[in-house]
Coordinates of C-alpha atoms and ligand atoms in Angstrom, one line a residue:
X1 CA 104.3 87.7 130.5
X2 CA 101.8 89.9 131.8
X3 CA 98.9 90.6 129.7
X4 CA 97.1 93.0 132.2
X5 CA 99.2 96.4 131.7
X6 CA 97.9 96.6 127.9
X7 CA 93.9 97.0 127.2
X8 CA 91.5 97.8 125.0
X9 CA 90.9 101.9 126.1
X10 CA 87.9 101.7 128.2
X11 CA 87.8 104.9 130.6
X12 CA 85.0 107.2 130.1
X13 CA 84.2 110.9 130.1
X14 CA 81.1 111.5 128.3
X15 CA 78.0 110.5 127.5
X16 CA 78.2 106.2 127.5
X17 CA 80.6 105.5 125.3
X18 CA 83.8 104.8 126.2
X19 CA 86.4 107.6 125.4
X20 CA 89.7 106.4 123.8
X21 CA 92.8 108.3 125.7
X22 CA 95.4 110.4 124.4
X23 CA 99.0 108.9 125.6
X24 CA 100.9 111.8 126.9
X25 CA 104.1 111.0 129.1
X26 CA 103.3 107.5 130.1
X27 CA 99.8 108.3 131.0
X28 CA 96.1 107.8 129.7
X29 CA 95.1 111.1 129.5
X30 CA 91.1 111.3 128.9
X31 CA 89.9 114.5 127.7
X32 CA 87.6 116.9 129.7
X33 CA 85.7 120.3 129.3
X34 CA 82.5 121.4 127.5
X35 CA 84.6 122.9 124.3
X36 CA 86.3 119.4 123.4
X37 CA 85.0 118.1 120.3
X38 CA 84.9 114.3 119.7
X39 CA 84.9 111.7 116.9
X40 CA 82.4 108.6 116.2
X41 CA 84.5 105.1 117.0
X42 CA 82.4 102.2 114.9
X43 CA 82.6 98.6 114.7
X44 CA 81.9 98.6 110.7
X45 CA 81.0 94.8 110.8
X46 CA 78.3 96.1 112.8
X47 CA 77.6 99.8 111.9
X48 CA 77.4 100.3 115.7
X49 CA 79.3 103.1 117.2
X50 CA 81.5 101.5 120.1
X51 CA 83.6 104.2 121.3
X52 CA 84.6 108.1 120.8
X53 CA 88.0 109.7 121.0
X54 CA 88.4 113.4 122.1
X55 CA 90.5 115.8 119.6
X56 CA 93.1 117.5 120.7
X57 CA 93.2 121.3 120.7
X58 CA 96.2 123.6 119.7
X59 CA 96.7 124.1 123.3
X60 CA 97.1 119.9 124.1
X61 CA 99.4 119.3 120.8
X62 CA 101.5 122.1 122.1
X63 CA 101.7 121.7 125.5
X64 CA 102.4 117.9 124.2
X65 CA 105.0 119.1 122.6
X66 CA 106.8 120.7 124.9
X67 CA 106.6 117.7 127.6
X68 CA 108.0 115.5 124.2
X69 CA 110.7 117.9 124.6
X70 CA 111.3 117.8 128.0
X71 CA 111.7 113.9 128.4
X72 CA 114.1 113.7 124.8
X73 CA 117.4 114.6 126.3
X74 CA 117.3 111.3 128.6
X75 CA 116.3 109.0 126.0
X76 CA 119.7 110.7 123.6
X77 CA 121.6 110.2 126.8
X78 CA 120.3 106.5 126.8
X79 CA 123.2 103.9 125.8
X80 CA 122.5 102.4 122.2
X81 CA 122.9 98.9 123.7
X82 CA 120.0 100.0 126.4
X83 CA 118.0 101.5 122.9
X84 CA 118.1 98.4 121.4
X85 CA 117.2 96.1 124.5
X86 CA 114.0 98.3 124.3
X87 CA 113.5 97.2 121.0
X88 CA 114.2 93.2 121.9
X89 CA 111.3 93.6 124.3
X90 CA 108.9 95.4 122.1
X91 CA 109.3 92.5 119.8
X92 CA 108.9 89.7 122.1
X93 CA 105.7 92.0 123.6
X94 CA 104.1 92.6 120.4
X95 CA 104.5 89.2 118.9
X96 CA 103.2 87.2 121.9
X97 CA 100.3 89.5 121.9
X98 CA 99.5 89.8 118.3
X99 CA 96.7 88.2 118.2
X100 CA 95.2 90.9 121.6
X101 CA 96.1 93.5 118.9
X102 CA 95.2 92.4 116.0
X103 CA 91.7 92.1 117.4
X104 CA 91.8 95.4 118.6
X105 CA 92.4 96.6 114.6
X106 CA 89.8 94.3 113.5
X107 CA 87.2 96.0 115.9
X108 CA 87.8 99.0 114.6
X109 CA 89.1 98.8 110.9
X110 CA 86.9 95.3 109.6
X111 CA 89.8 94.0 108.5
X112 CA 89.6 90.2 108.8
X113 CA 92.1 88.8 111.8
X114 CA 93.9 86.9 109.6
X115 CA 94.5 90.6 108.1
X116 CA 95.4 92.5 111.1
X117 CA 97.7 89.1 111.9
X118 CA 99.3 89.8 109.1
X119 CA 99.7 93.6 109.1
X120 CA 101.2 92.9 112.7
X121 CA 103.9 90.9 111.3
X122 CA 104.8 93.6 108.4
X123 CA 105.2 96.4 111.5
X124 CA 107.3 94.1 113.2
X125 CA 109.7 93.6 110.9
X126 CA 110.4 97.5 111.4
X127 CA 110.9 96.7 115.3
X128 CA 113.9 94.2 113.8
X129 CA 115.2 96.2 112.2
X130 CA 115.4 98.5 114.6
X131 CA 116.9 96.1 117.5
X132 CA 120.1 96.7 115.0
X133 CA 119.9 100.3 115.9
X134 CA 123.9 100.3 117.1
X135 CA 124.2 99.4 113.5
X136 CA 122.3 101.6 111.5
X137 CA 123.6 104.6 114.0
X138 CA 127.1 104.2 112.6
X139 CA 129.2 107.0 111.9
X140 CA 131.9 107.6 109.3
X141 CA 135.3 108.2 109.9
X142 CA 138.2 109.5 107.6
X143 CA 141.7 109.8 108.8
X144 CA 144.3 112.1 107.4
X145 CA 142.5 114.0 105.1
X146 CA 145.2 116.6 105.5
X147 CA 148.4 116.6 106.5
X148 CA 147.5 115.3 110.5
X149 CA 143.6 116.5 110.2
X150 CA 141.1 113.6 110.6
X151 CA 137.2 113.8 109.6
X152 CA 134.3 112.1 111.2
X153 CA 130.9 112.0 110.9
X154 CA 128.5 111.5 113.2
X155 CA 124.2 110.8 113.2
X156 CA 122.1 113.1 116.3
X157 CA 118.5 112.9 116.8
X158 CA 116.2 115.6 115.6
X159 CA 114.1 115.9 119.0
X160 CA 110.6 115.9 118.9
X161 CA 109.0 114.6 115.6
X162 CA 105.6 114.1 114.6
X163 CA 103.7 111.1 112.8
X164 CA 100.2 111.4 110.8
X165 CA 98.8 108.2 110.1
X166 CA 95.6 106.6 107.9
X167 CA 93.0 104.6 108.7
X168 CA 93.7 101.8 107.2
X169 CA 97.4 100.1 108.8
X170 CA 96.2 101.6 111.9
X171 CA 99.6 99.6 113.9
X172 CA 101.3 98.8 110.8
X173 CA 102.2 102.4 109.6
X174 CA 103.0 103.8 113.4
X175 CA 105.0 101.1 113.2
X176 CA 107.0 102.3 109.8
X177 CA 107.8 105.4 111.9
X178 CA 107.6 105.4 115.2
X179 CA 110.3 102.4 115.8
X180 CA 112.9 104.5 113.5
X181 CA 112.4 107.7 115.1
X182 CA 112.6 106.6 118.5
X183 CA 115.6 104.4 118.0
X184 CA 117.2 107.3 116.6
X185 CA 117.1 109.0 119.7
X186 CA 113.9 111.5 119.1
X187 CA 110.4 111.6 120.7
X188 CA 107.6 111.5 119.0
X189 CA 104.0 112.8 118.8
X190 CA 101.9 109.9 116.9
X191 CA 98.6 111.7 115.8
X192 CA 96.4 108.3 114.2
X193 CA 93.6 108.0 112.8
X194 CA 90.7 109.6 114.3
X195 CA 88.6 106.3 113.0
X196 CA 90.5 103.5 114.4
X197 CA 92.4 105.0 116.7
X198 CA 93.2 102.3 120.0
X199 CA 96.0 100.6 117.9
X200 CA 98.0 103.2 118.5
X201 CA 97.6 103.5 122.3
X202 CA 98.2 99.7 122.6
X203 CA 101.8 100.0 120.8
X204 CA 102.2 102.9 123.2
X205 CA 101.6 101.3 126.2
X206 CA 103.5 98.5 124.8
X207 CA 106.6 100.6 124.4
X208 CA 106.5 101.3 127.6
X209 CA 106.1 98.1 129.1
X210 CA 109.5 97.4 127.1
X211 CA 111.5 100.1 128.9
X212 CA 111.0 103.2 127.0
X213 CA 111.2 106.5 129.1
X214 CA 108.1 108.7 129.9
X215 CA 107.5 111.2 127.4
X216 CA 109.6 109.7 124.3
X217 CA 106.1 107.7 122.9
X218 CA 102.9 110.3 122.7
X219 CA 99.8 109.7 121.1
X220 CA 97.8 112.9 120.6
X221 CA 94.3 112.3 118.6
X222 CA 92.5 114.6 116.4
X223 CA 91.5 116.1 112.7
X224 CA 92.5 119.0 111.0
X225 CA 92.8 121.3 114.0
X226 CA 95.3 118.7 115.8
X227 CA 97.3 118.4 112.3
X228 CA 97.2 121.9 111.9
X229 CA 99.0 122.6 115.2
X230 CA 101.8 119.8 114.7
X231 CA 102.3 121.5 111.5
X232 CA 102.8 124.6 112.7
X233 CA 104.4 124.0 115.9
X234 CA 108.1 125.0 116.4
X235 CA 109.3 122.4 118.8
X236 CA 108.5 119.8 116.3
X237 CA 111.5 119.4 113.8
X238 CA 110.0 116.7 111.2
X239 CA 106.7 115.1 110.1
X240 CA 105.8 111.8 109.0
X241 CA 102.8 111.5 106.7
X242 CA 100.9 108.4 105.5
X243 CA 97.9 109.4 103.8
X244 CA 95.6 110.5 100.6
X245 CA 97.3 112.7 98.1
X246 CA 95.5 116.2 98.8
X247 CA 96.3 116.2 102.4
X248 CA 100.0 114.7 102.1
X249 CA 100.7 117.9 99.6
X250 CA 99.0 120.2 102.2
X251 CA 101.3 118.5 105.1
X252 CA 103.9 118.2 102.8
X253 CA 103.8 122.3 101.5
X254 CA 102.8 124.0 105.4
X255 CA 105.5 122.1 107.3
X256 CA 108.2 122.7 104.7
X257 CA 106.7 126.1 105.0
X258 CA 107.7 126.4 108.5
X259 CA 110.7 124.6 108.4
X260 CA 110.3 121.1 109.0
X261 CA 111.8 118.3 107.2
X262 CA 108.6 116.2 105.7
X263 CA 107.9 113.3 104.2
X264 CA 104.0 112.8 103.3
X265 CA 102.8 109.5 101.3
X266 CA 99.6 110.4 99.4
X267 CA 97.5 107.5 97.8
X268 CA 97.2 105.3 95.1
X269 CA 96.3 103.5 91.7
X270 CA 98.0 100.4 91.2
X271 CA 98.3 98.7 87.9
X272 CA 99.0 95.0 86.9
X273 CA 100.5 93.9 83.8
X274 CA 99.5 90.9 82.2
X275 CA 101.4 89.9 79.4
X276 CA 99.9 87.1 76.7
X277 CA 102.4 84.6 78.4
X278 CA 101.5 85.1 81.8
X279 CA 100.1 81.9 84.0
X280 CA 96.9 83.3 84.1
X281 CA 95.3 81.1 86.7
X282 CA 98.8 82.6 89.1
X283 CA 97.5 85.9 87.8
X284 CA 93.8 85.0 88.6
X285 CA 94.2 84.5 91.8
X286 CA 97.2 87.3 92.4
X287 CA 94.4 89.7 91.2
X288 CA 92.0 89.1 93.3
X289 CA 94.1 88.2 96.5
X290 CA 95.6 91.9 95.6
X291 CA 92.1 93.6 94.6
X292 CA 89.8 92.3 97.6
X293 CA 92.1 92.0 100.5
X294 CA 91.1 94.2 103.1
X295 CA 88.3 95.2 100.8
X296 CA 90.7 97.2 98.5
X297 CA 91.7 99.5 101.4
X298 CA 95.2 99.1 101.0
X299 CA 97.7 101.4 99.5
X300 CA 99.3 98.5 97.4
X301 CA 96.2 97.1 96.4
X302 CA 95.9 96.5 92.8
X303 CA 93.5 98.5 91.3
X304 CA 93.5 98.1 87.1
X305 CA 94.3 95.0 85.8
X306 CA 96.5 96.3 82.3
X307 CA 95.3 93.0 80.2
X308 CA 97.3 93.1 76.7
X309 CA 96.4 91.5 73.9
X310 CA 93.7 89.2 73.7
X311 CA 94.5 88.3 77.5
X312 CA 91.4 89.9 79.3
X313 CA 88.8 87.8 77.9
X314 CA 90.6 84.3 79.3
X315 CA 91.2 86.4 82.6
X316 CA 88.0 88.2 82.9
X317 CA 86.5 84.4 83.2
X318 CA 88.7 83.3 85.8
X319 CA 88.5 86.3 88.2
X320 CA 85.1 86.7 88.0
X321 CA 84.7 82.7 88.9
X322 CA 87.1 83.4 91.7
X323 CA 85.1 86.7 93.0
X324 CA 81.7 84.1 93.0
X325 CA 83.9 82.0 95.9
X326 CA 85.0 85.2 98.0
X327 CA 83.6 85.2 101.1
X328 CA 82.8 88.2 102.8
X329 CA 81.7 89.1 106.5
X330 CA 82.9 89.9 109.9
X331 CA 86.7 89.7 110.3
X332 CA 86.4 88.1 113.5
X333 CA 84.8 85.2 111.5
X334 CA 87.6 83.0 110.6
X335 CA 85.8 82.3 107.7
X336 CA 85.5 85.6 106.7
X337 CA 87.9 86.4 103.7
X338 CA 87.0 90.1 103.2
X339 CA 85.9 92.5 106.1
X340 CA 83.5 95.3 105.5
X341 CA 84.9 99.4 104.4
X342 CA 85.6 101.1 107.0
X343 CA 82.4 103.9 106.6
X344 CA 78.9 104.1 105.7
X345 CA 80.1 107.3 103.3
X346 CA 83.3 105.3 102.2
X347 CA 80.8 102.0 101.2
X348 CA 78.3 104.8 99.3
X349 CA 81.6 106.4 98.0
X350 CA 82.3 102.8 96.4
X351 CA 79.2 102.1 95.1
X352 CA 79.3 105.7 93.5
X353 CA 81.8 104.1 90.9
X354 CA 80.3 100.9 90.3
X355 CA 76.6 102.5 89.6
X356 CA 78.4 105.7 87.7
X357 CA 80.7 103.0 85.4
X358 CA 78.4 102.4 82.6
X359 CA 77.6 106.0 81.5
X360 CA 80.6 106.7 80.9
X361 CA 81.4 103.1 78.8
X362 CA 83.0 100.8 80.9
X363 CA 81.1 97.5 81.2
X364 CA 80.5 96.2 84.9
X365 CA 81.0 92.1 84.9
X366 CA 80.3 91.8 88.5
X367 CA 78.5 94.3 91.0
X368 CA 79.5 94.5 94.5
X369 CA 76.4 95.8 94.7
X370 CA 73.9 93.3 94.2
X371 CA 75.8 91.2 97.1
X372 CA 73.2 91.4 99.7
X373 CA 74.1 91.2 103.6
X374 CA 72.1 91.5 106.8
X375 CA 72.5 94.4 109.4
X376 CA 73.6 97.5 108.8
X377 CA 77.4 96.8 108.4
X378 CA 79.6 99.1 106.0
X379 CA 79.7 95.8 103.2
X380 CA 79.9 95.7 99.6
X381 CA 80.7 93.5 97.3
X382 CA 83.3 92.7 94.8
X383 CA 82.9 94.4 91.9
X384 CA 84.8 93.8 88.3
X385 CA 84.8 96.3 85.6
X386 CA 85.8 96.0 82.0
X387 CA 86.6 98.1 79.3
X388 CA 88.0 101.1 81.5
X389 CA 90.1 103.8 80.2
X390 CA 91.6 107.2 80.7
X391 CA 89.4 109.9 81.3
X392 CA 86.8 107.6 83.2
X393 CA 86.1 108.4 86.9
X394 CA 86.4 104.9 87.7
X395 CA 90.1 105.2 86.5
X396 CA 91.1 108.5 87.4
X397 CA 90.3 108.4 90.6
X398 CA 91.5 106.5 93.9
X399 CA 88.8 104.3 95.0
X400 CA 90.2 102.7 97.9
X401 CA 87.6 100.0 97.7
X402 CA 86.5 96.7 96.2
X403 CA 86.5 97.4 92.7
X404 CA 89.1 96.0 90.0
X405 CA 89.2 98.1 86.9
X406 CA 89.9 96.0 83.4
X407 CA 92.0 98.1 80.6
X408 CA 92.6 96.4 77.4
X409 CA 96.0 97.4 75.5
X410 CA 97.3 95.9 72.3
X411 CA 101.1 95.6 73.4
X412 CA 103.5 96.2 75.9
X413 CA 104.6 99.5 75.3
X414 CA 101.0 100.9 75.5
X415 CA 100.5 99.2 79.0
X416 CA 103.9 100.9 80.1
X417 CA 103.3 104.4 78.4
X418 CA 99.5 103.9 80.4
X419 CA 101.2 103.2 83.9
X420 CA 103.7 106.2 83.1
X421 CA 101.1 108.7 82.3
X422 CA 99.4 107.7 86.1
X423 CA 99.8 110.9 88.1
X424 CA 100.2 108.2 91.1
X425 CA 103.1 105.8 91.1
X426 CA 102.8 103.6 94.3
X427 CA 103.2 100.1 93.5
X428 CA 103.1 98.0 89.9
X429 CA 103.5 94.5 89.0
X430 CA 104.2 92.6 86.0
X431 CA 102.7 88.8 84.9
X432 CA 105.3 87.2 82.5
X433 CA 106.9 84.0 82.4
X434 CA 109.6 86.0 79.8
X435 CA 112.7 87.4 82.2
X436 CA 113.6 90.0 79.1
X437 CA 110.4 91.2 79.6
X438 CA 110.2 92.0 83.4
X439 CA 113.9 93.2 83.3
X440 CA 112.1 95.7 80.8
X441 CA 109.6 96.7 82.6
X442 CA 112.0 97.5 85.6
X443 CA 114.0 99.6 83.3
X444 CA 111.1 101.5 82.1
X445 CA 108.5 101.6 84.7
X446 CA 107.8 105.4 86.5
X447 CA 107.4 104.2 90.0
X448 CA 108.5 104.1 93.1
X449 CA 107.8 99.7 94.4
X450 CA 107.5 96.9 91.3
X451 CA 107.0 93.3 91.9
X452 CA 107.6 90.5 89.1
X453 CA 104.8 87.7 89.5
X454 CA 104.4 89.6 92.5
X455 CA 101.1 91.9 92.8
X456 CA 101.5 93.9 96.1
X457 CA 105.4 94.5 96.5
X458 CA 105.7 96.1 99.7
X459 CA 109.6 96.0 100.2
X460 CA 111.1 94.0 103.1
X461 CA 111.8 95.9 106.5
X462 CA 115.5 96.1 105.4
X463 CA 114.8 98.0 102.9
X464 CA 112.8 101.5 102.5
X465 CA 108.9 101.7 101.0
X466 CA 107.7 105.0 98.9
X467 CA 106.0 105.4 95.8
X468 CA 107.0 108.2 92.9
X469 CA 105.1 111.0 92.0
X470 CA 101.5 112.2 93.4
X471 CA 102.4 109.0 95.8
X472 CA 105.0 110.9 97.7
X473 CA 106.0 114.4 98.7
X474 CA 109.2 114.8 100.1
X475 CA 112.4 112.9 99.2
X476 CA 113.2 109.9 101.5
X477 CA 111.1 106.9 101.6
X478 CA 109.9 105.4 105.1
X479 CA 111.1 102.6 107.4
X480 CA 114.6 100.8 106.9
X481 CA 117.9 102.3 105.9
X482 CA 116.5 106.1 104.0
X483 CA 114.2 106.3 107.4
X484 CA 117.4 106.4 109.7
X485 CA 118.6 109.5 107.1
X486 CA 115.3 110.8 107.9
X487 CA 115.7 110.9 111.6
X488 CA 118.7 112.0 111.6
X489 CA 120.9 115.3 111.7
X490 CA 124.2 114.0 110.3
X491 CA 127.4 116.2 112.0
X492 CA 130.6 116.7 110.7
X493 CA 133.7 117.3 112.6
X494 CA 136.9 117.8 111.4
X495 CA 140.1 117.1 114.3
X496 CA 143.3 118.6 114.3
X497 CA 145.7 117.9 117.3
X498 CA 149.2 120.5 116.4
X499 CA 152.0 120.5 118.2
X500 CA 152.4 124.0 119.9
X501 CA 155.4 124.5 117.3
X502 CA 153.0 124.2 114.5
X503 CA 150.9 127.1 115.3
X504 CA 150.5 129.9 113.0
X505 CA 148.4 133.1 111.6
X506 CA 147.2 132.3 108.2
X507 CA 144.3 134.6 107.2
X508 CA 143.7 132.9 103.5
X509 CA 141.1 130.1 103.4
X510 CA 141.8 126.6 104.5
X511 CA 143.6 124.7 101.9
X512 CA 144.9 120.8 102.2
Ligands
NAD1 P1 93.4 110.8 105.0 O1 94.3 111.6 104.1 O2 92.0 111.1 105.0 O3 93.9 110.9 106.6 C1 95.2 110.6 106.9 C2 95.5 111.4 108.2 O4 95.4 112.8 107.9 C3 94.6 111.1 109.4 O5 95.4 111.1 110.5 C4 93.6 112.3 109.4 O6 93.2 112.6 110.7 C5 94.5 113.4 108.8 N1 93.6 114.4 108.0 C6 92.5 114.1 107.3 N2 92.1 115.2 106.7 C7 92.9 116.2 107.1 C8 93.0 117.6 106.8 N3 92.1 118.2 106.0 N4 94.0 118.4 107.3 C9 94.9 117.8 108.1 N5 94.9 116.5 108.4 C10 93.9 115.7 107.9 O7 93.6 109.2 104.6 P2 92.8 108.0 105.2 O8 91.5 108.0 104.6 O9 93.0 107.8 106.6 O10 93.7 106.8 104.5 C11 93.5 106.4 103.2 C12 94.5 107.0 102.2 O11 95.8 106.8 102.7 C13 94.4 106.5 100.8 O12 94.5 107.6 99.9 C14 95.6 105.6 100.7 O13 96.1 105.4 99.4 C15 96.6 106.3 101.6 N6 97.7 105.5 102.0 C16 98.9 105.6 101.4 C17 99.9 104.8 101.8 C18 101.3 104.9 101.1 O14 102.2 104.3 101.6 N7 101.4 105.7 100.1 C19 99.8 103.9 102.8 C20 98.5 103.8 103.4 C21 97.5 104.6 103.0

């Protein structure tokens, strides 16, 4: 198979740096004019700017929009069998080319390979899935729920939709969306993140290359303004959030405002249960695997070990032996086990809760800080802190970094009413070796994706992924079965075929 169709974005407009394309109807579209405004590209292994992408105005999105519009009725018309060959290809195109993407993540993100490898697989799972598109389109279908009147039901695209992705599954996340509502039958505006944004245009280009019609896959980048026309344009029907909790309630409240059906995924703080009778070497190592992988910046990362009883201080030992081993540095190293953040403000945003920890009486065991590193790449350290609680920044707040928070509790119940009381409710996990406890802890736990011995329990592409709470704003959860409901306008039709005998006036309100 080809490999030259699909490259890293190269074409420039401005200044030296090469300018990262929009994606509108099949074509790079590089932005031009004195009044566009443009964002900084880095490599953060480096700290090296490498590229700039060009936001959108109101005027692009819209006039985006409309050409979205335009090319959807042909892809609707489009045979499911014909859908779902599109979706055979994509997967054969992305998975013999993983690696060309992955690469382009790492470049952008820091994310070790290995990582972006691995976050290439999890979005493919959502492309299966969707090669069973004839499947998941089924309707319903009643017969003679009256006396000769038969009811079906049947699923129709919502046209244009719009997806707002974060920095940090920068293929992974389009993925969770832009498989579903395309294979539905819609066409869709993918607005990425301005920071690592050429991920997107690849899996564009690759749709394409698998057969999917001009105008059915856009990519439009941009900040606020760019988000703030999608929101408020009237051609798009729906929005697809993934992001930090402020901005999916402002997505969440404006396009609800005006109309649209939303779902916005805000952020996280993920808590680990370790009960007394836990393998705590498994829990060791399922700590720091879940704490440090792509340097914290994951959504499921685990972020407060819950240690109860006397637990933390055989597991505070072990983890911190285990962070001494980490090795951290470029992702394109294969050695590399942990990339760099993905900012020089989010590394000082991380170190802002390490240094801040002690005055408010948490103990730090290890500092990321002290972990020195040449050149000016955005890395940091691991960094462990004990004795956390309630009411401390370092708990209350999302760090989306490399820190691991340590809150002692005496007993179970405290560790579940402390989860409970979380105003986020992503992901959880529980370390037992006792099944009456983890069937408990199911039973009692307030959110949304729980793993048993398993510490980031992102659910299979066959079934759907949302948190509870401040995690998620809106009512159906993304990818798999609750993202075809999401995509979809279900119609109802009720059939009636009377003999000309049987005709009559009746004025009274249909009866069986
Ligand atoms: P972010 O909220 O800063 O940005 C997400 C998207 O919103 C981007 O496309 C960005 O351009 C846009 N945006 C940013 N500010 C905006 C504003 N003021 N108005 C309108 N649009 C705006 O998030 P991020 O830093 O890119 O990603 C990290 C966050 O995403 C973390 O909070 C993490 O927990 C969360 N996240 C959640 C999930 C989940 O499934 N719940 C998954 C991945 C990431």
């Amino acid at each position: 198979m080809s490999t030259s169709t699909i490259e890293t974005p190269t074409a420039e407009a401005s200044g030296t740096l090469p300018t990262i394309p929009h994606w509108v109807v099949g074509e790079r579209v590089t932005p031009s004019g004195d009044d566009v405004r443009f964002g900084a590209v880095f490599n953060p292994a480096t700290g090296a700017q490498t590229s700039q992408v060009g936001f959108a105005s109101a005027e692009f999105l819209h006039e985006a929009a409309r050409k979205a519009k335009a090319a959807q009725p042909v892809w609707r018309e489009t045979g499911l069998a014909k859908r779902s060959a599109v979706m055979f290809r994509l997967r054969e195109i992305i998975s013999s080319r993983a690696e060309e993407l992955a690469r382009i993540i790492t470049a952008e993100h820091g994310k070790t390979v290995a990582d972006a490898l691995g976050e290439v697989a999890r979005g493919l799972e959502n492309v299966e899935f969707c090669t069973g598109l004839m499947h998941h389109l089924k309707g319903e279908y009643s017969e003679q729920v009256a006396s000769g009147v038969d009811v079906h039901q049947v699923r129709q695209p919502l046209g244009v939709v719009a997806c707002i992705t974060p920095f940090n599954f920068p293929a992974m996340v389009p993925l969770w969306m832009v498989t579903t509502a395309i294979a539905a039958g819609n066409a869709v505006i993918l607005k990425p993140s301005e920071r690592d944004p050429s991920a997107a245009v690849w899996l564009a280009e690759a749709f394409r290359e698998a057969g999917l019609p001009d105008g059915i896959f856009n990519v439009v980048h941009g900040d606020k303004e760019t988000v703030d026309a999608i929101l408020d344009d009237p051609v798009i029907r729906a929005v697809s959030f993934v992001g930090s909790t402020p901005i999916a309630k402002y997505i969440y409240t404006r396009a609800a405002e005006n109309g649209k059906r939303v779902q916005a995924l805000g952020g996280a703080k993920n808590h680990m249960i370790v009960m007394p009778d836990a393998d705590l070497d498994a829990a060791a190592d399922a700590a720091v695997s879940a704490a440090y992988g792509s340097a914290g910046e994951r959504c499921m990362a685990v972020s407060v070990v819950v240690a109860v009883g006397d637990v933390a201080d055989q597991l505070i030992p072990k983890v911190t032996e285990r962070i001494g081993g980490l090795v951290i540095g470029d992702g394109t190293d294969p050695a590399s086990e942990m990339g760099p953040l993905i900012t020089r403000e989010a590394r000082e945003r991380v170190a802002g809760f390490v240094e801040g920890a002690p005055a408010e009486g948490a103990k730090v065991v290890v500092d990321g800080r002290d972990h020195a590193f040449e050149g000016d790449g955005f890395f940091i350290g691991a960094s462990l802190v004990d004795d956390v609680k309630p009411g401390m920044r370092v708990y209350d707040e999302e760090i989306f970094g490399p820190v691991l928070s340590v809150v002692r509790v005496a007993g179970y119940d405290e560790a579940v009413e402390l989860i409970n009381a979380n105003r986020y409710a992503n992901g959880t996990a529980v370390f037992t070796r006792d099944g009456k406890t983890a069937r408990q802890f199911e039973f009692d736990i307030e959110v949304g994706m729980v793993g048993v011995n398993v510490p980031i329990p992102v659910p299979v592409g066959s079934f759907s992924f949302g948190g509870w709470k401040d995690s998620l704003f809106g009512d159906t959860h993304m990818y798999g079965p609750e993202a075809f409901n999401f995509y979809t306008r279900r119609k109802v039709v009720t059939t009636r075929w009377p003999e000309p005998s049987e005709s009559q006036i009746s004025l009274g309100f249909p009866t069986h």
